[in-house]
Each structure stands twice: as C-alpha cells, then as structure tokens.
C-alpha cells in the first residue's frame, strides 16, 4: 500500500464499518427507538445493518413520516450505545500512519451529529483535515458522497485513495471514474 500513497495522495475514509464497527450500537439504538415510538419489540434476528430501507420491511404499512420519526429518535438514542462501538484496528492504524503526511478527509453518509459523537468517543477527530457528512437531496435519494467530496475540495480524482467497506459506495466511486486500484475495500 505504501507505493500507492504519495505526498500528493488525498485520503478519504468512510466511517461506519470502515473506521468504526457500529453495527451493534446501530441495532440497539434502532431497537430502543422502535419500541419507544411504536411499542414493538424487535428481536436480534436481523443479520444486516438496520437502515431506513430495512426498517420499512420490518414495519410494513408504516408511513414515511413515522419511519422518519423512528430514524430521528434512533439518532437521539445512539449516544447511549457508544460503548458498543469499536475501532477497526487495521484501518485506524492507516489513519494514524498517514495523518502527518497526507490530507485525510472523513467522507461519510453518517449524519454530522452521530459522526462527531463517534469521532470524539474514539478520540480520532484530530487525525482528519476536514469532514464531509451526508447531505440529503430528499428522503430517499442521496448524492454520491465521493463526487460531492471531490467537487467541494476541488481536487483531482486521480489523487484520491478511498478506504470503504460497502460495495454500493465502492460502485458509486467507480461510476465517477475513480480507478479500482484507488479503492481499498475494508
């Protein structure tokens, strides 16, 4: 990996599942929010990360407004479950290693408040040059976070190296012309 990273390389790190394992905290916060908002107990049977799409499957025939209320309540509950999050050591090591030699940006679909909570809880805020958080276009569609970052930072996409765990996000990066050897699948 060292041969790929030069002093001109700008590094993008995703947060959830890349730098911090947040699945358990996410599940527990959703579980509490669902119970508190609609008085339904969900069991620990969901093997995938709960998100808005899965929430709609779990709570069939639930209005978009109620789903949004649950999601927002989950965000408020999240801080109670920070102790269930863990740094992903191999990626954290890379963050620390290159933080003194390269510009490093957190590029995440995570809401700003929750992302800042995680960064501060794990004491990794200072390793980043800056942060690019999720920006909603509407309730269901999100812009490409890597396209947004490249545009906001006004950088050449050929100088970017991405640390990302989600195939969907990797495909979005590839779609805007990021070469596959510029993406480290974690």
GROMACS .gro file of C-alpha atoms in nm:
model
  186
    1UNK     CA    1   0.000   0.000   0.000
    2UNK     CA    2   0.287   0.243   0.065
    3UNK     CA    3   0.374   0.254  -0.304
    4UNK     CA    4   0.024   0.382  -0.386
    5UNK     CA    5   0.029   0.661  -0.130
    6UNK     CA    6   0.246   0.960  -0.216
    7UNK     CA    7   0.261   1.305  -0.060
    8UNK     CA    8   0.004   1.417  -0.323
    9UNK     CA    9  -0.245   1.148  -0.229
   10UNK     CA   10  -0.564   1.271  -0.066
   11UNK     CA   11  -0.717   1.002   0.152
   12UNK     CA   12  -1.091   0.955   0.204
   13UNK     CA   13  -1.208   0.740   0.494
   14UNK     CA   14  -1.563   0.616   0.536
   15UNK     CA   15  -1.680   0.588   0.898
   16UNK     CA   16  -1.936   0.313   0.972
   17UNK     CA   17  -1.788  -0.029   0.906
   18UNK     CA   18  -1.459   0.115   0.784
   19UNK     CA   19  -1.309   0.306   1.076
   20UNK     CA   20  -1.557   0.207   1.346
   21UNK     CA   21  -1.768  -0.106   1.385
   22UNK     CA   22  -2.106   0.044   1.470
   23UNK     CA   23  -2.346  -0.239   1.386
   24UNK     CA   24  -2.431  -0.338   1.744
   25UNK     CA   25  -2.483   0.019   1.860
   26UNK     CA   26  -2.692   0.091   1.550
   27UNK     CA   27  -2.911  -0.214   1.616
   28UNK     CA   28  -2.959  -0.135   1.984
   29UNK     CA   29  -3.047   0.229   1.913
   30UNK     CA   30  -3.299   0.124   1.646
   31UNK     CA   31  -3.441  -0.143   1.877
   32UNK     CA   32  -3.498   0.117   2.151
   33UNK     CA   33  -3.640   0.375   1.908
   34UNK     CA   34  -3.884   0.128   1.753
   35UNK     CA   35  -4.006   0.022   2.094
   36UNK     CA   36  -4.040   0.379   2.221
   37UNK     CA   37  -4.214   0.514   1.910
   38UNK     CA   38  -4.441   0.225   1.801
   39UNK     CA   39  -4.425  -0.006   2.105
   40UNK     CA   40  -4.297  -0.302   1.901
   41UNK     CA   41  -4.017  -0.524   2.028
   42UNK     CA   42  -3.780  -0.644   1.761
   43UNK     CA   43  -3.559  -0.940   1.829
   44UNK     CA   44  -3.193  -0.984   1.746
   45UNK     CA   45  -3.278  -1.167   1.422
   46UNK     CA   46  -3.160  -0.914   1.166
   47UNK     CA   47  -2.824  -1.009   1.024
   48UNK     CA   48  -2.783  -0.696   0.818
   49UNK     CA   49  -2.742  -0.342   0.940
   50UNK     CA   50  -3.077  -0.177   1.002
   51UNK     CA   51  -3.134   0.128   0.785
   52UNK     CA   52  -3.438   0.313   0.651
   53UNK     CA   53  -3.498   0.051   0.378
   54UNK     CA   54  -3.488  -0.245   0.617
   55UNK     CA   55  -3.696  -0.051   0.866
   56UNK     CA   56  -3.972  -0.025   0.604
   57UNK     CA   57  -3.959  -0.405   0.560
   58UNK     CA   58  -3.970  -0.467   0.934
   59UNK     CA   59  -4.255  -0.224   0.991
   60UNK     CA   60  -4.472  -0.290   0.686
   61UNK     CA   61  -4.755  -0.045   0.622
   62UNK     CA   62  -4.583   0.224   0.828
   63UNK     CA   63  -4.599   0.581   0.697
   64UNK     CA   64  -4.289   0.760   0.573
   65UNK     CA   65  -4.343   1.020   0.846
   66UNK     CA   66  -4.338   0.754   1.120
   67UNK     CA   67  -4.028   0.591   0.967
   68UNK     CA   68  -3.859   0.934   0.971
   69UNK     CA   69  -3.962   0.983   1.334
   70UNK     CA   70  -3.808   0.646   1.427
   71UNK     CA   71  -3.486   0.727   1.241
   72UNK     CA   72  -3.454   1.063   1.417
   73UNK     CA   73  -3.529   0.906   1.755
   74UNK     CA   74  -3.265   0.641   1.685
   75UNK     CA   75  -3.015   0.922   1.628
   76UNK     CA   76  -3.104   1.069   1.969
   77UNK     CA   77  -3.073   0.729   2.141
   78UNK     CA   78  -2.741   0.647   1.973
   79UNK     CA   79  -2.520   0.815   2.232
   80UNK     CA   80  -2.642   0.565   2.493
   81UNK     CA   81  -2.480   0.285   2.290
   82UNK     CA   82  -2.140   0.434   2.201
   83UNK     CA   83  -1.970   0.181   2.428
   84UNK     CA   84  -2.086  -0.089   2.183
   85UNK     CA   85  -1.873   0.061   1.905
   86UNK     CA   86  -1.514  -0.041   1.834
   87UNK     CA   87  -1.232   0.098   1.624
   88UNK     CA   88  -1.135  -0.122   1.332
   89UNK     CA   89  -0.767  -0.151   1.414
   90UNK     CA   90  -0.613  -0.209   1.070
   91UNK     CA   91  -0.786   0.098   0.926
   92UNK     CA   92  -0.728   0.307   1.237
   93UNK     CA   93  -0.356   0.227   1.204
   94UNK     CA   94  -0.358   0.357   0.845
   95UNK     CA   95  -0.538   0.673   0.956
   96UNK     CA   96  -0.277   0.740   1.223
   97UNK     CA   97   0.013   0.648   0.994
   98UNK     CA   98  -0.079   0.893   0.717
   99UNK     CA   99  -0.230   1.172   0.926
  100UNK     CA  100   0.102   1.362   0.944
  101UNK     CA  101   0.192   1.329   0.576
  102UNK     CA  102  -0.136   1.346   0.383
  103UNK     CA  103  -0.463   1.532   0.377
  104UNK     CA  104  -0.725   1.297   0.519
  105UNK     CA  105  -1.098   1.356   0.496
  106UNK     CA  106  -1.382   1.173   0.660
  107UNK     CA  107  -1.634   1.119   0.379
  108UNK     CA  108  -1.947   0.961   0.521
  109UNK     CA  109  -2.320   0.918   0.473
  110UNK     CA  110  -2.348   0.941   0.851
  111UNK     CA  111  -2.534   1.237   0.997
  112UNK     CA  112  -2.297   1.501   1.132
  113UNK     CA  113  -2.409   1.475   1.496
  114UNK     CA  114  -2.363   1.099   1.517
  115UNK     CA  115  -2.035   1.110   1.326
  116UNK     CA  116  -1.891   1.373   1.562
  117UNK     CA  117  -2.005   1.164   1.863
  118UNK     CA  118  -1.818   0.861   1.725
  119UNK     CA  119  -1.504   1.056   1.637
  120UNK     CA  120  -1.489   1.219   1.979
  121UNK     CA  121  -1.573   0.897   2.166
  122UNK     CA  122  -1.284   0.717   1.993
  123UNK     CA  123  -1.057   1.025   2.009
  124UNK     CA  124  -0.982   1.028   1.636
  125UNK     CA  125  -1.119   1.371   1.538
  126UNK     CA  126  -0.776   1.535   1.515
  127UNK     CA  127  -0.647   1.291   1.253
  128UNK     CA  128  -0.869   1.447   0.986
  129UNK     CA  129  -0.805   1.754   0.776
  130UNK     CA  130  -1.181   1.804   0.745
  131UNK     CA  131  -1.515   1.624   0.726
  132UNK     CA  132  -1.779   1.572   0.462
  133UNK     CA  133  -2.106   1.444   0.605
  134UNK     CA  134  -2.421   1.314   0.442
  135UNK     CA  135  -2.627   1.571   0.259
  136UNK     CA  136  -2.980   1.464   0.182
  137UNK     CA  137  -3.131   1.556  -0.152
  138UNK     CA  138  -3.467   1.417  -0.038
  139UNK     CA  139  -3.588   1.145   0.198
  140UNK     CA  140  -3.487   0.854  -0.025
  141UNK     CA  141  -3.210   0.975  -0.256
  142UNK     CA  142  -2.858   1.066  -0.157
  143UNK     CA  143  -2.592   1.219  -0.373
  144UNK     CA  144  -2.266   1.036  -0.434
  145UNK     CA  145  -2.052   1.121  -0.131
  146UNK     CA  146  -1.728   1.082  -0.326
  147UNK     CA  147  -1.846   1.304  -0.610
  148UNK     CA  148  -1.950   1.561  -0.350
  149UNK     CA  149  -1.612   1.543  -0.175
  150UNK     CA  150  -1.411   1.581  -0.495
  151UNK     CA  151  -1.627   1.874  -0.602
  152UNK     CA  152  -1.621   2.051  -0.263
  153UNK     CA  153  -1.248   2.003  -0.219
  154UNK     CA  154  -1.171   2.085  -0.583
  155UNK     CA  155  -0.922   1.801  -0.615
  156UNK     CA  156  -0.816   1.576  -0.899
  157UNK     CA  157  -0.989   1.239  -0.862
  158UNK     CA  158  -0.667   1.070  -0.975
  159UNK     CA  159  -0.501   1.179  -0.649
  160UNK     CA  160  -0.765   1.017  -0.425
  161UNK     CA  161  -0.734   0.697  -0.225
  162UNK     CA  162  -1.052   0.565  -0.065
  163UNK     CA  163  -1.096   0.336   0.235
  164UNK     CA  164  -1.451   0.195   0.209
  165UNK     CA  165  -1.634  -0.120   0.322
  166UNK     CA  166  -1.964  -0.100   0.134
  167UNK     CA  167  -1.987  -0.238  -0.221
  168UNK     CA  168  -2.264   0.011  -0.309
  169UNK     CA  169  -2.037   0.304  -0.217
  170UNK     CA  170  -1.740   0.149  -0.396
  171UNK     CA  171  -1.953   0.118  -0.710
  172UNK     CA  172  -2.052   0.484  -0.678
  173UNK     CA  173  -1.684   0.579  -0.664
  174UNK     CA  174  -1.609   0.365  -0.969
  175UNK     CA  175  -1.904   0.525  -1.150
  176UNK     CA  176  -1.748   0.872  -1.122
  177UNK     CA  177  -1.415   0.749  -1.260
  178UNK     CA  178  -1.220   0.652  -0.952
  179UNK     CA  179  -0.992   0.366  -1.056
  180UNK     CA  180  -1.036   0.038  -0.866
  181UNK     CA  181  -0.670   0.047  -0.755
  182UNK     CA  182  -0.753   0.375  -0.574
  183UNK     CA  183  -1.006   0.197  -0.351
  184UNK     CA  184  -0.912  -0.012  -0.053
  185UNK     CA  185  -1.200  -0.246   0.027
  186UNK     CA  186  -1.200  -0.299   0.402
   0.00000   0.00000   0.00000
